[in-house]
Amino acid sequence: MAIFIEKDGPVCIISLNRPQARNAVNPETAEELREAFTAFDADDDLSVAVFTGVDGTFCAGYDLKVAAEQGGAIGLDPKAEGPMGPSRMLLKKPVIAAVEGHAVAGGLELALWCDMRVASTTAIFGVFCRRWGVPLVDGGTVRLPRLIGQSRALDMILTGRPVAAEEALSFGLANRVVAAGAAREEAIALAHDIAKFPQVCMQADRTSSYQQWGMDLPAALVNEGEGGLKPLTEETQSGAARFAAGKGRGGDFSEI
């Protein structure tokens, strides 16, 4: 199997499993990833996914051996799925990348697709495909500037240089940096923390944060309010009652 799927209560762990290719993605793996994340998003028992790779590498990008065999043509349809798999999907639930080793080229784009990135001190991010004439077609030129700003994004896009974990943390590409070998464990713990919150509300706020990019301010504010109607109806009253009863005061989230 090119991917492993595990379930830990409300957390789904999806791991790339092509260590012989440093977890590079080929067409079959891309389809397996799309299917896995579609199933996760549809499963009412799952709230958060962790996306990682086996054997100390997140993902080295698209499998260039396949690209070479195909004469460079990888079946790209700009209006269809991305070659790396789920890169053009917008799920209703969050995904956390657990990055050990290289997340480069298309692997960087998969990490950018995730909502958050927990990186170990071994993590290396980069547009390594720059040296091979392979373009970013899985969201890299869109998500990277939105995450870290145009200037820093162009530094990475134009130079193709490696960006280590601490630098990635300094400009927001990584959200957490942890010890070598600990990214998966820390990402799973973070996923469980997020899964404890009222999910309808969390999903509504997350969705609004993505949708607002294509809207002007007045439309984005209306969209935010419309998205908030469901959690206000389904979760706010019970949450306010818990607070009134003394839960979660003083910033204590241990009992929510």
Coordinates of N, CA and C in Angstrom, one line a residue:
M1 N 0.8 -1.2 0.0 CA 0.0 0.0 0.0 C 0.9 1.3 0.0
A2 N 0.5 2.2 -0.8 CA 1.3 3.5 -0.9 C 0.9 4.4 0.2
I3 N -0.1 4.1 1.0 CA -0.5 4.9 2.1 C -0.9 4.0 3.3
F4 N -0.7 4.5 4.5 CA -1.3 3.8 5.7 C -2.4 4.7 6.2
I5 N -3.5 4.1 6.7 CA -4.6 4.9 7.4 C -4.8 4.2 8.7
E6 N -4.7 5.1 9.8 CA -4.9 4.6 11.1 C -6.0 5.6 11.8
K7 N -6.7 5.0 12.8 CA -7.7 5.8 13.5 C -7.4 5.8 15.0
D8 N -7.3 6.9 15.6 CA -7.0 7.1 17.0 C -8.2 7.9 17.6
G9 N -9.3 7.3 17.9 CA -10.4 8.0 18.4 C -10.9 8.9 17.3
P10 N -11.0 10.2 17.6 CA -11.5 11.2 16.5 C -10.5 11.6 15.6
V11 N -9.3 11.1 15.7 CA -8.1 11.5 14.9 C -7.8 10.4 13.8
C12 N -7.7 10.8 12.6 CA -7.3 9.9 11.5 C -5.8 10.3 11.1
I13 N -5.0 9.3 11.0 CA -3.6 9.5 10.6 C -3.4 8.8 9.3
I14 N -3.0 9.6 8.3 CA -2.8 9.2 6.9 C -1.3 9.4 6.6
S15 N -0.6 8.3 6.3 CA 0.8 8.3 6.1 C 1.2 7.9 4.7
L16 N 2.0 8.7 4.0 CA 2.6 8.3 2.8 C 3.6 7.1 3.1
N17 N 3.5 6.1 2.2 CA 4.3 4.9 2.5 C 5.0 4.4 1.2
R18 N 5.9 5.3 0.7 CA 6.7 4.9 -0.4 C 8.2 5.2 -0.1
P19 N 8.7 4.6 1.0 CA 10.1 5.0 1.4 C 11.1 4.8 0.4
Q20 N 10.9 3.8 -0.6 CA 11.9 3.6 -1.6 C 12.0 4.8 -2.5
A21 N 11.0 5.7 -2.5 CA 11.0 6.9 -3.4 C 10.9 8.1 -2.5
R22 N 11.3 8.0 -1.2 CA 11.3 9.1 -0.3 C 9.9 9.7 -0.3
N23 N 8.9 8.8 -0.3 CA 7.5 9.2 -0.3 C 7.0 10.1 -1.4
A24 N 7.7 10.0 -2.5 CA 7.2 10.8 -3.7 C 5.9 10.2 -4.1
V25 N 5.1 11.0 -4.7 CA 3.7 10.7 -5.1 C 3.7 10.3 -6.6
N26 N 3.2 9.2 -6.9 CA 2.9 8.8 -8.3 C 1.4 8.9 -8.5
P27 N 0.9 8.7 -9.8 CA -0.6 8.8 -10.0 C -1.4 7.9 -9.1
E28 N -1.0 6.7 -8.8 CA -1.8 5.8 -8.0 C -1.8 6.3 -6.6
T29 N -0.7 6.8 -6.1 CA -0.7 7.3 -4.7 C -1.6 8.6 -4.6
A30 N -1.5 9.4 -5.6 CA -2.4 10.6 -5.6 C -3.9 10.2 -5.5
E31 N -4.3 9.2 -6.2 CA -5.7 8.8 -6.1 C -6.0 8.2 -4.8
E32 N -5.1 7.4 -4.2 CA -5.3 6.9 -2.9 C -5.4 8.0 -1.8
L33 N -4.6 9.0 -2.0 CA -4.7 10.2 -1.0 C -6.1 10.9 -1.2
R34 N -6.5 11.1 -2.4 CA -7.8 11.7 -2.6 C -8.9 10.9 -1.9
E35 N -8.9 9.6 -2.1 CA -9.9 8.7 -1.6 C -9.8 8.7 0.0
A36 N -8.6 8.7 0.5 CA -8.5 8.6 2.0 C -9.0 9.9 2.6
F37 N -8.7 11.1 2.0 CA -9.1 12.3 2.7 C -10.6 12.5 2.4
T38 N -11.2 12.1 1.3 CA -12.6 12.1 1.1 C -13.3 11.3 2.1
A39 N -12.8 10.1 2.4 CA -13.4 9.2 3.4 C -13.3 9.8 4.8
F40 N -12.2 10.4 5.1 CA -12.0 11.1 6.4 C -13.1 12.2 6.5
D41 N -13.2 13.0 5.5 CA -14.1 14.2 5.6 C -15.6 13.7 5.8
A42 N -15.9 12.6 5.3 CA -17.3 12.1 5.3 C -17.6 11.3 6.6
D43 N -16.6 10.9 7.3 CA -16.8 10.1 8.5 C -17.1 10.9 9.7
D44 N -18.4 10.8 10.2 CA -18.8 11.6 11.4 C -18.1 11.3 12.7
D45 N -17.4 10.2 12.7 CA -16.7 9.8 13.9 C -15.3 10.4 14.0
L46 N -14.8 11.0 12.9 CA -13.5 11.6 12.8 C -13.6 13.1 12.7
S47 N -12.7 13.8 13.4 CA -12.7 15.3 13.5 C -11.5 16.0 12.9
V48 N -10.3 15.4 13.1 CA -9.1 16.0 12.6 C -8.2 14.9 12.0
A49 N -7.5 15.2 11.0 CA -6.5 14.3 10.3 C -5.1 14.8 10.6
V50 N -4.2 13.8 10.7 CA -2.8 14.1 10.7 C -2.2 13.4 9.4
F51 N -1.4 14.2 8.7 CA -0.9 13.8 7.4 C 0.6 13.7 7.6
T52 N 1.3 12.6 7.3 CA 2.7 12.4 7.5 C 3.3 11.5 6.5
G53 N 4.5 11.2 6.7 CA 5.2 10.2 5.8 C 6.1 9.3 6.7
V54 N 6.3 8.1 6.2 CA 7.1 7.1 6.9 C 8.6 7.3 6.7
D55 N 9.3 6.7 7.6 CA 10.8 6.5 7.4 C 11.5 7.9 7.4
G56 N 11.0 8.8 8.2 CA 11.8 10.1 8.4 C 11.7 11.1 7.3
T57 N 10.8 10.9 6.4 CA 10.6 11.9 5.3 C 9.1 12.2 5.1
F58 N 8.7 13.4 5.0 CA 7.3 13.8 4.7 C 7.0 13.4 3.3
C59 N 7.6 14.1 2.3 CA 7.3 13.9 0.9 C 8.3 14.6 0.0
A60 N 8.9 13.9 -0.9 CA 9.9 14.5 -1.8 C 9.3 15.1 -3.1
G61 N 8.0 15.1 -3.1 CA 7.3 15.7 -4.3 C 6.8 14.6 -5.2
Y62 N 6.5 15.0 -6.5 CA 6.0 14.1 -7.5 C 7.1 13.2 -7.9
D63 N 6.8 12.0 -8.2 CA 7.8 11.0 -8.6 C 8.4 11.4 -10.0
L64 N 9.6 11.9 -10.1 CA 10.1 12.4 -11.4 C 10.4 11.2 -12.3
K65 N 10.6 10.0 -11.8 CA 10.8 8.9 -12.6 C 9.6 8.6 -13.5
V66 N 8.4 8.8 -12.9 CA 7.2 8.7 -13.6 C 7.1 9.8 -14.6
A67 N 7.4 11.0 -14.2 CA 7.3 12.1 -15.1 C 8.2 11.9 -16.3
A68 N 9.4 11.4 -16.1 CA 10.4 11.1 -17.2 C 9.8 10.1 -18.1
E69 N 9.2 9.1 -17.6 CA 8.6 8.0 -18.4 C 7.5 8.5 -19.3
Q70 N 6.8 9.5 -18.7 CA 5.6 10.1 -19.4 C 6.0 11.3 -20.3
G71 N 7.3 11.5 -20.5 CA 7.8 12.6 -21.3 C 7.5 13.9 -20.7
G72 N 7.3 14.0 -19.4 CA 7.0 15.2 -18.7 C 5.5 15.5 -18.6
A73 N 4.7 14.8 -19.4 CA 3.3 15.0 -19.3 C 2.7 14.1 -18.1
I74 N 2.1 14.8 -17.2 CA 1.6 14.1 -16.0 C 0.1 14.1 -15.9
G75 N -0.5 14.4 -17.1 CA -2.0 14.3 -17.1 C -2.6 15.5 -16.4
L76 N -1.9 16.7 -16.4 CA -2.4 17.8 -15.7 C -3.6 18.4 -16.4
D77 N -4.7 18.5 -15.7 CA -5.9 19.3 -16.1 C -6.1 20.4 -15.1
P78 N -5.8 21.7 -15.4 CA -5.9 22.8 -14.5 C -7.2 22.9 -13.7
K79 N -8.3 22.3 -14.3 CA -9.6 22.4 -13.7 C -10.0 21.2 -13.0
A80 N -9.1 20.2 -12.9 CA -9.4 18.9 -12.3 C -8.5 18.8 -11.0
E81 N -8.3 17.5 -10.6 CA -7.6 17.2 -9.4 C -6.1 17.6 -9.7
G82 N -5.4 17.9 -8.6 CA -4.0 18.2 -8.6 C -3.2 16.9 -8.7
P83 N -2.0 16.9 -9.4 CA -1.2 15.7 -9.6 C -0.8 15.1 -8.2
M84 N -0.7 15.9 -7.2 CA -0.2 15.4 -5.9 C -1.3 14.7 -5.1
G85 N -2.6 14.8 -5.6 CA -3.7 14.2 -4.9 C -4.7 15.1 -4.4
P86 N -4.7 15.4 -3.1 CA -5.8 16.2 -2.5 C -5.6 17.7 -2.6
S87 N -4.6 18.2 -3.3 CA -4.2 19.6 -3.2 C -5.2 20.6 -3.7
R88 N -6.2 20.2 -4.4 CA -7.3 21.2 -4.8 C -8.6 20.9 -4.1
M89 N -8.5 20.1 -3.0 CA -9.7 19.8 -2.2 C -9.8 20.8 -1.1
L90 N -11.0 21.2 -0.7 CA -11.2 22.0 0.5 C -12.1 21.2 1.4
L91 N -11.5 20.6 2.4 CA -12.3 19.8 3.3 C -13.0 20.6 4.3
K92 N -14.0 20.0 5.0 CA -14.7 20.7 6.0 C -14.0 20.6 7.4
K93 N -13.0 19.7 7.5 CA -12.3 19.4 8.7 C -10.8 19.7 8.6
P94 N -10.2 20.0 9.7 CA -8.7 20.4 9.6 C -7.8 19.2 9.4
V95 N -6.7 19.5 8.8 CA -5.6 18.5 8.6 C -4.3 19.1 9.1
I96 N -3.6 18.4 9.9 CA -2.3 18.8 10.4 C -1.2 18.0 9.8
A97 N -0.2 18.7 9.2 CA 1.0 18.0 8.7 C 2.0 17.7 9.8
A98 N 2.5 16.5 9.8 CA 3.6 16.2 10.7 C 4.8 15.9 9.9
V99 N 5.8 16.9 9.9 CA 6.9 16.9 8.9 C 8.2 16.5 9.6
E100 N 8.7 15.4 9.2 CA 10.1 15.0 9.4 C 10.8 15.0 8.1
G101 N 12.1 15.4 8.1 CA 12.8 15.4 6.9 C 12.3 16.3 5.8
H102 N 12.4 15.9 4.6 CA 12.1 16.8 3.5 C 10.6 16.9 3.2
A103 N 10.1 18.1 3.0 CA 8.8 18.4 2.5 C 9.1 19.4 1.3
V104 N 9.4 18.9 0.2 CA 9.9 19.7 -0.9 C 9.2 19.5 -2.2
A105 N 9.2 20.5 -3.1 CA 8.5 20.4 -4.3 C 7.0 20.2 -4.1
G106 N 6.5 19.1 -4.7 CA 5.1 18.8 -4.5 C 4.8 18.4 -3.0
G107 N 5.9 17.9 -2.3 CA 5.7 17.7 -0.9 C 5.5 18.9 -0.1
L108 N 6.2 20.0 -0.5 CA 5.9 21.3 0.2 C 4.5 21.7 -0.1
E109 N 4.0 21.5 -1.3 CA 2.6 21.9 -1.6 C 1.6 21.1 -0.8
L110 N 1.9 19.8 -0.5 CA 1.0 19.1 0.3 C 1.0 19.6 1.7
A111 N 2.2 20.0 2.2 CA 2.3 20.5 3.6 C 1.5 21.9 3.6
L112 N 1.7 22.7 2.6 CA 0.9 23.9 2.5 C -0.6 23.7 2.5
W113 N -1.0 22.7 1.9 CA -2.4 22.4 1.8 C -3.0 22.1 3.2
C114 N -2.2 21.6 4.1 CA -2.7 21.3 5.4 C -3.0 22.6 6.2
D115 N -3.8 22.6 7.2 CA -4.1 23.8 8.0 C -3.0 24.2 8.9
M116 N -2.2 23.2 9.4 CA -1.1 23.5 10.3 C 0.0 22.6 10.0
R117 N 1.2 23.0 10.4 CA 2.4 22.2 10.1 C 3.2 22.0 11.4
V118 N 3.3 20.8 11.9 CA 4.2 20.5 13.1 C 5.5 19.9 12.5
A119 N 6.6 20.6 12.6 CA 7.9 20.2 12.0 C 8.9 19.8 13.1
S120 N 9.6 18.8 12.8 CA 10.7 18.4 13.7 C 11.9 19.2 13.3
T121 N 13.0 19.1 14.1 CA 14.2 19.8 13.8 C 14.9 19.3 12.6
T122 N 14.4 18.1 12.1 CA 15.0 17.6 10.9 C 14.3 18.1 9.6
A123 N 13.3 18.9 9.7 CA 12.4 19.3 8.6 C 13.2 20.2 7.7
I124 N 13.0 20.0 6.4 CA 13.5 20.9 5.3 C 12.4 21.1 4.4
F125 N 12.1 22.4 4.2 CA 11.1 22.8 3.2 C 11.8 23.5 2.0
G126 N 11.2 23.3 0.8 CA 11.8 24.0 -0.3 C 11.2 23.7 -1.6
V127 N 11.4 24.6 -2.6 CA 10.9 24.4 -3.9 C 12.0 23.8 -4.7
F128 N 12.3 22.5 -4.4 CA 13.5 21.9 -5.0 C 13.2 21.5 -6.5
C129 N 11.9 21.6 -6.9 CA 11.6 21.3 -8.3 C 12.1 22.4 -9.2
R130 N 12.5 23.6 -8.6 CA 13.0 24.7 -9.4 C 14.2 24.2 -10.3
R131 N 15.0 23.3 -9.8 CA 16.2 22.9 -10.5 C 15.9 22.0 -11.7
W132 N 14.7 21.4 -11.7 CA 14.3 20.4 -12.7 C 13.3 20.9 -13.7
G133 N 12.9 22.2 -13.6 CA 12.0 22.7 -14.6 C 10.5 22.2 -14.4
V134 N 10.2 21.8 -13.1 CA 8.9 21.3 -12.8 C 8.1 22.4 -12.1
P135 N 7.0 22.9 -12.6 CA 6.3 24.0 -12.0 C 5.5 23.6 -10.7
L136 N 5.2 24.6 -10.0 CA 4.3 24.4 -8.8 C 2.8 24.5 -9.3
V137 N 2.2 23.3 -9.4 CA 0.8 23.2 -9.9 C -0.2 22.6 -8.9
D138 N 0.3 22.5 -7.7 CA -0.6 21.9 -6.6 C -0.8 23.0 -5.5
G139 N -0.9 24.2 -5.9 CA -1.2 25.3 -5.0 C 0.0 26.0 -4.4
G140 N 1.2 25.7 -4.8 CA 2.4 26.3 -4.1 C 2.5 27.8 -4.3
T141 N 2.2 28.3 -5.6 CA 2.3 29.7 -5.8 C 1.1 30.5 -5.2
V142 N 0.1 29.8 -4.8 CA -1.1 30.5 -4.2 C -1.0 30.4 -2.7
R143 N -0.8 29.2 -2.1 CA -0.8 29.1 -0.7 C 0.5 29.7 0.0
L144 N 1.6 29.5 -0.6 CA 2.9 30.0 0.0 C 2.8 31.5 0.3
P145 N 2.5 32.3 -0.7 CA 2.4 33.8 -0.4 C 1.4 34.1 0.6
R146 N 0.3 33.4 0.6 CA -0.8 33.7 1.6 C -0.4 33.3 3.0
L147 N 0.5 32.3 3.1 CA 0.9 31.9 4.4 C 2.1 32.8 4.9
I148 N 3.1 33.1 4.1 CA 4.3 33.7 4.6 C 4.6 35.1 4.0
G149 N 3.7 35.6 3.1 CA 3.9 36.8 2.4 C 4.7 36.7 1.1
Q150 N 4.4 37.7 0.3 CA 4.9 37.6 -1.1 C 6.5 37.6 -1.2
S151 N 7.1 38.4 -0.3 CA 8.6 38.6 -0.4 C 9.3 37.3 0.0
R152 N 8.9 36.7 1.1 CA 9.5 35.4 1.5 C 9.1 34.3 0.6
A153 N 7.9 34.3 0.1 CA 7.5 33.3 -0.8 C 8.3 33.3 -2.1
L154 N 8.6 34.5 -2.6 CA 9.4 34.6 -3.8 C 10.8 34.2 -3.6
D155 N 11.3 34.5 -2.4 CA 12.6 34.0 -2.0 C 12.7 32.5 -2.2
M156 N 11.7 31.8 -1.7 CA 11.7 30.3 -1.9 C 11.4 29.9 -3.3
I157 N 10.5 30.5 -3.9 CA 10.1 30.1 -5.3 C 11.2 30.3 -6.3
L158 N 11.9 31.5 -6.2 CA 12.9 31.8 -7.2 C 14.2 31.1 -7.0
T159 N 14.6 30.9 -5.8 CA 15.9 30.3 -5.5 C 15.9 28.8 -5.3
G160 N 14.7 28.2 -4.9 CA 14.6 26.8 -4.7 C 15.5 26.4 -3.5
R161 N 15.9 27.3 -2.6 CA 16.8 27.0 -1.5 C 16.1 26.2 -0.4
P162 N 16.8 25.4 0.4 CA 16.2 24.7 1.5 C 16.0 25.7 2.7
V163 N 14.8 25.5 3.3 CA 14.5 26.3 4.5 C 14.3 25.3 5.7
A164 N 15.2 25.4 6.7 CA 15.1 24.5 7.8 C 14.0 24.9 8.8
A165 N 13.8 24.1 9.8 CA 12.7 24.2 10.6 C 12.6 25.5 11.4
E166 N 13.7 26.0 11.9 CA 13.7 27.2 12.7 C 13.4 28.4 11.9
E167 N 13.9 28.5 10.7 CA 13.6 29.6 9.8 C 12.1 29.5 9.4
A168 N 11.7 28.3 9.1 CA 10.2 28.1 8.7 C 9.3 28.6 9.8
L169 N 9.7 28.3 11.1 CA 8.9 28.8 12.2 C 8.9 30.3 12.3
S170 N 10.1 30.9 12.0 CA 10.2 32.3 12.2 C 9.3 33.1 11.3
F171 N 8.9 32.6 10.1 CA 8.0 33.3 9.3 C 6.7 32.6 9.0
G172 N 6.3 31.6 9.9 CA 5.0 31.1 9.9 C 4.7 29.9 8.9
L173 N 5.8 29.4 8.3 CA 5.6 28.3 7.5 C 5.4 27.0 8.3
A174 N 6.1 26.9 9.4 CA 5.9 25.9 10.4 C 5.1 26.6 11.6
N175 N 4.2 25.8 12.2 CA 3.5 26.3 13.4 C 4.1 25.9 14.7
R176 N 4.7 24.8 14.7 CA 5.4 24.2 15.9 C 6.7 23.6 15.4
V177 N 7.8 23.7 16.2 CA 9.0 22.9 16.0 C 9.2 22.0 17.2
V178 N 9.5 20.8 16.9 CA 9.6 19.8 18.0 C 10.9 19.0 17.8
A179 N 11.2 18.1 18.7 CA 12.5 17.4 18.6 C 12.4 16.4 17.4
A180 N 13.6 16.0 17.0 CA 13.6 15.0 15.9 C 12.9 13.8 16.2
G181 N 12.1 13.3 15.3 CA 11.3 12.1 15.5 C 10.0 12.3 16.3
A182 N 9.7 13.5 16.7 CA 8.5 13.8 17.6 C 7.4 14.4 16.8
A183 N 7.5 14.7 15.5 CA 6.5 15.5 14.8 C 5.1 14.7 14.8
R184 N 5.2 13.4 14.5 CA 3.9 12.7 14.4 C 3.2 12.7 15.8
E185 N 3.9 12.4 16.9 CA 3.4 12.3 18.2 C 2.8 13.7 18.6
E186 N 3.5 14.7 18.3 CA 3.0 16.1 18.7 C 1.8 16.5 17.9
A187 N 1.8 16.1 16.6 CA 0.7 16.5 15.7 C -0.6 15.7 16.1
I188 N -0.4 14.5 16.5 CA -1.6 13.7 17.0 C -2.1 14.3 18.3
A189 N -1.2 14.7 19.2 CA -1.7 15.3 20.5 C -2.4 16.6 20.2
L190 N -1.9 17.4 19.2 CA -2.6 18.7 18.8 C -3.9 18.4 18.2
A191 N -4.0 17.3 17.4 CA -5.3 17.0 16.7 C -6.3 16.6 17.8
H192 N -5.9 15.9 18.8 CA -6.8 15.5 19.9 C -7.3 16.7 20.7
D193 N -6.4 17.7 20.9 CA -6.8 18.9 21.5 C -7.9 19.7 20.7
I194 N -7.7 19.7 19.4 CA -8.7 20.4 18.5 C -10.0 19.6 18.5
A195 N -9.9 18.3 18.5 CA -11.1 17.5 18.4 C -12.0 17.6 19.7
K196 N -11.4 18.1 20.8 CA -12.2 18.3 22.0 C -13.2 19.4 21.9
F197 N -13.0 20.4 21.0 CA -13.8 21.6 20.9 C -15.1 21.2 20.2
P198 N -16.2 22.1 20.4 CA -17.4 21.9 19.7 C -17.1 22.0 18.2
Q199 N -17.4 21.0 17.4 CA -16.9 20.8 16.1 C -17.7 21.7 15.0
V200 N -19.0 21.9 15.2 CA -19.8 22.6 14.3 C -19.2 24.1 14.2
C201 N -19.0 24.6 15.4 CA -18.4 26.0 15.5 C -17.0 26.1 14.9
M202 N -16.2 25.1 15.3 CA -14.8 25.2 14.8 C -14.8 25.1 13.3
Q203 N -15.6 24.2 12.7 CA -15.6 24.0 11.3 C -16.1 25.2 10.6
A204 N -17.1 25.9 11.1 CA -17.7 27.1 10.5 C -16.6 28.2 10.5
D205 N -15.9 28.4 11.6 CA -14.9 29.5 11.6 C -13.7 29.1 10.7
R206 N -13.3 27.9 10.6 CA -12.3 27.5 9.7 C -12.7 27.7 8.2
T207 N -13.9 27.3 7.9 CA -14.4 27.5 6.5 C -14.4 28.9 6.1
S208 N -14.9 29.8 7.0 CA -15.0 31.2 6.7 C -13.6 31.8 6.5
S209 N -12.6 31.3 7.2 CA -11.2 31.8 7.0 C -10.7 31.5 5.7
Y210 N -11.1 30.4 5.1 CA -10.7 30.1 3.7 C -11.5 30.8 2.7
Q211 N -12.8 30.8 2.9 CA -13.7 31.4 1.8 C -13.5 32.9 1.7
Q212 N -13.0 33.6 2.7 CA -12.9 35.1 2.7 C -11.9 35.6 1.7
W213 N -10.9 34.7 1.3 CA -9.9 35.1 0.4 C -10.5 35.6 -1.0
G214 N -11.6 35.1 -1.4 CA -12.1 35.4 -2.7 C -13.2 36.5 -2.6
M215 N -13.3 37.2 -1.5 CA -14.4 38.1 -1.2 C -13.9 39.5 -0.8
D216 N -14.7 40.5 -1.1 CA -14.3 41.8 -0.5 C -14.8 41.8 0.9
L217 N -14.4 42.8 1.7 CA -14.7 42.8 3.1 C -16.2 42.7 3.5
P218 N -17.0 43.5 2.9 CA -18.5 43.4 3.2 C -19.0 42.0 3.0
A219 N -18.7 41.4 1.8 CA -19.2 40.1 1.5 C -18.6 39.1 2.4
A220 N -17.4 39.2 2.8 CA -16.7 38.2 3.7 C -17.4 38.3 5.1
L221 N -17.7 39.5 5.5 CA -18.4 39.6 6.8 C -19.8 39.0 6.8
V222 N -20.5 39.2 5.7 CA -21.8 38.5 5.6 C -21.7 37.0 5.6
N223 N -20.7 36.6 4.8 CA -20.5 35.1 4.8 C -20.1 34.5 6.1
E224 N -19.3 35.3 6.9 CA -18.9 34.8 8.2 C -20.2 34.7 9.1
G225 N -21.0 35.7 9.0 CA -22.3 35.7 9.8 C -23.2 34.6 9.4
E226 N -23.3 34.3 8.1 CA -24.2 33.2 7.7 C -23.6 31.9 8.1
G227 N -22.3 31.7 8.1 CA -21.7 30.5 8.6 C -21.9 30.3 10.0
G228 N -22.0 31.4 10.8 CA -22.1 31.3 12.2 C -23.5 30.9 12.7
L229 N -24.5 30.9 11.8 CA -25.9 30.7 12.3 C -26.1 29.3 12.8
K230 N -25.4 28.3 12.1 CA -25.6 26.9 12.5 C -25.0 26.6 13.9
P231 N -23.7 27.0 14.2 CA -23.2 26.8 15.5 C -24.0 27.6 16.6
L232 N -24.5 28.8 16.3 CA -25.2 29.6 17.2 C -26.5 28.8 17.6
T233 N -27.1 28.1 16.7 CA -28.3 27.3 16.9 C -28.0 26.0 17.7
E234 N -26.9 25.3 17.3 CA -26.6 24.0 17.7 C -25.7 23.9 18.9
E235 N -24.8 24.8 19.1 CA -23.7 24.6 20.1 C -23.6 25.8 21.1
T236 N -23.9 27.0 20.7 CA -23.6 28.1 21.6 C -24.4 28.1 22.9
Q237 N -25.6 27.7 22.9 CA -26.4 27.8 24.2 C -25.8 26.8 25.2
S238 N -25.5 25.6 24.7 CA -24.9 24.6 25.7 C -23.5 25.0 26.1
G239 N -22.8 25.6 25.2 CA -21.4 26.1 25.6 C -21.5 27.2 26.6
A240 N -22.4 28.2 26.4 CA -22.6 29.3 27.3 C -23.0 28.8 28.7
A241 N -23.9 27.7 28.7 CA -24.3 27.1 29.9 C -23.2 26.5 30.7
R242 N -22.3 25.8 30.0 CA -21.1 25.2 30.6 C -20.2 26.3 31.2
F243 N -20.0 27.4 30.5 CA -19.2 28.5 31.1 C -19.9 29.1 32.3
A244 N -21.2 29.3 32.2 CA -21.9 29.9 33.4 C -21.8 29.0 34.6
A245 N -21.7 27.6 34.3 CA -21.5 26.7 35.4 C -20.1 26.6 36.0
G246 N -19.2 27.4 35.4 CA -17.8 27.4 35.9 C -16.8 26.8 35.1
K247 N -17.1 26.1 34.0 CA -16.2 25.4 33.1 C -15.3 26.4 32.3
G248 N -14.0 26.2 32.2 CA -13.2 26.9 31.3 C -12.9 28.3 31.7
R249 N -13.1 28.7 32.9 CA -12.8 30.1 33.3 C -11.3 30.3 33.5
G250 N -10.8 31.5 33.3 CA -9.4 31.8 33.5 C -8.5 31.1 32.5
G251 N -9.1 30.8 31.3 CA -8.3 30.2 30.2 C -8.0 28.8 30.4
D252 N -8.7 28.1 31.3 CA -8.5 26.6 31.5 C -9.4 25.8 30.5
F253 N -8.7 25.2 29.6 CA -9.5 24.4 28.6 C -9.5 22.9 28.9
S254 N -9.0 22.6 30.1 CA -8.9 21.1 30.4 C -10.3 20.5 30.6
E255 N -11.3 21.3 30.9 CA -12.6 20.7 31.0 C -13.6 21.6 30.2
I256 N -13.8 21.1 28.9 CA -14.7 21.9 28.0 C -15.8 21.0 27.5

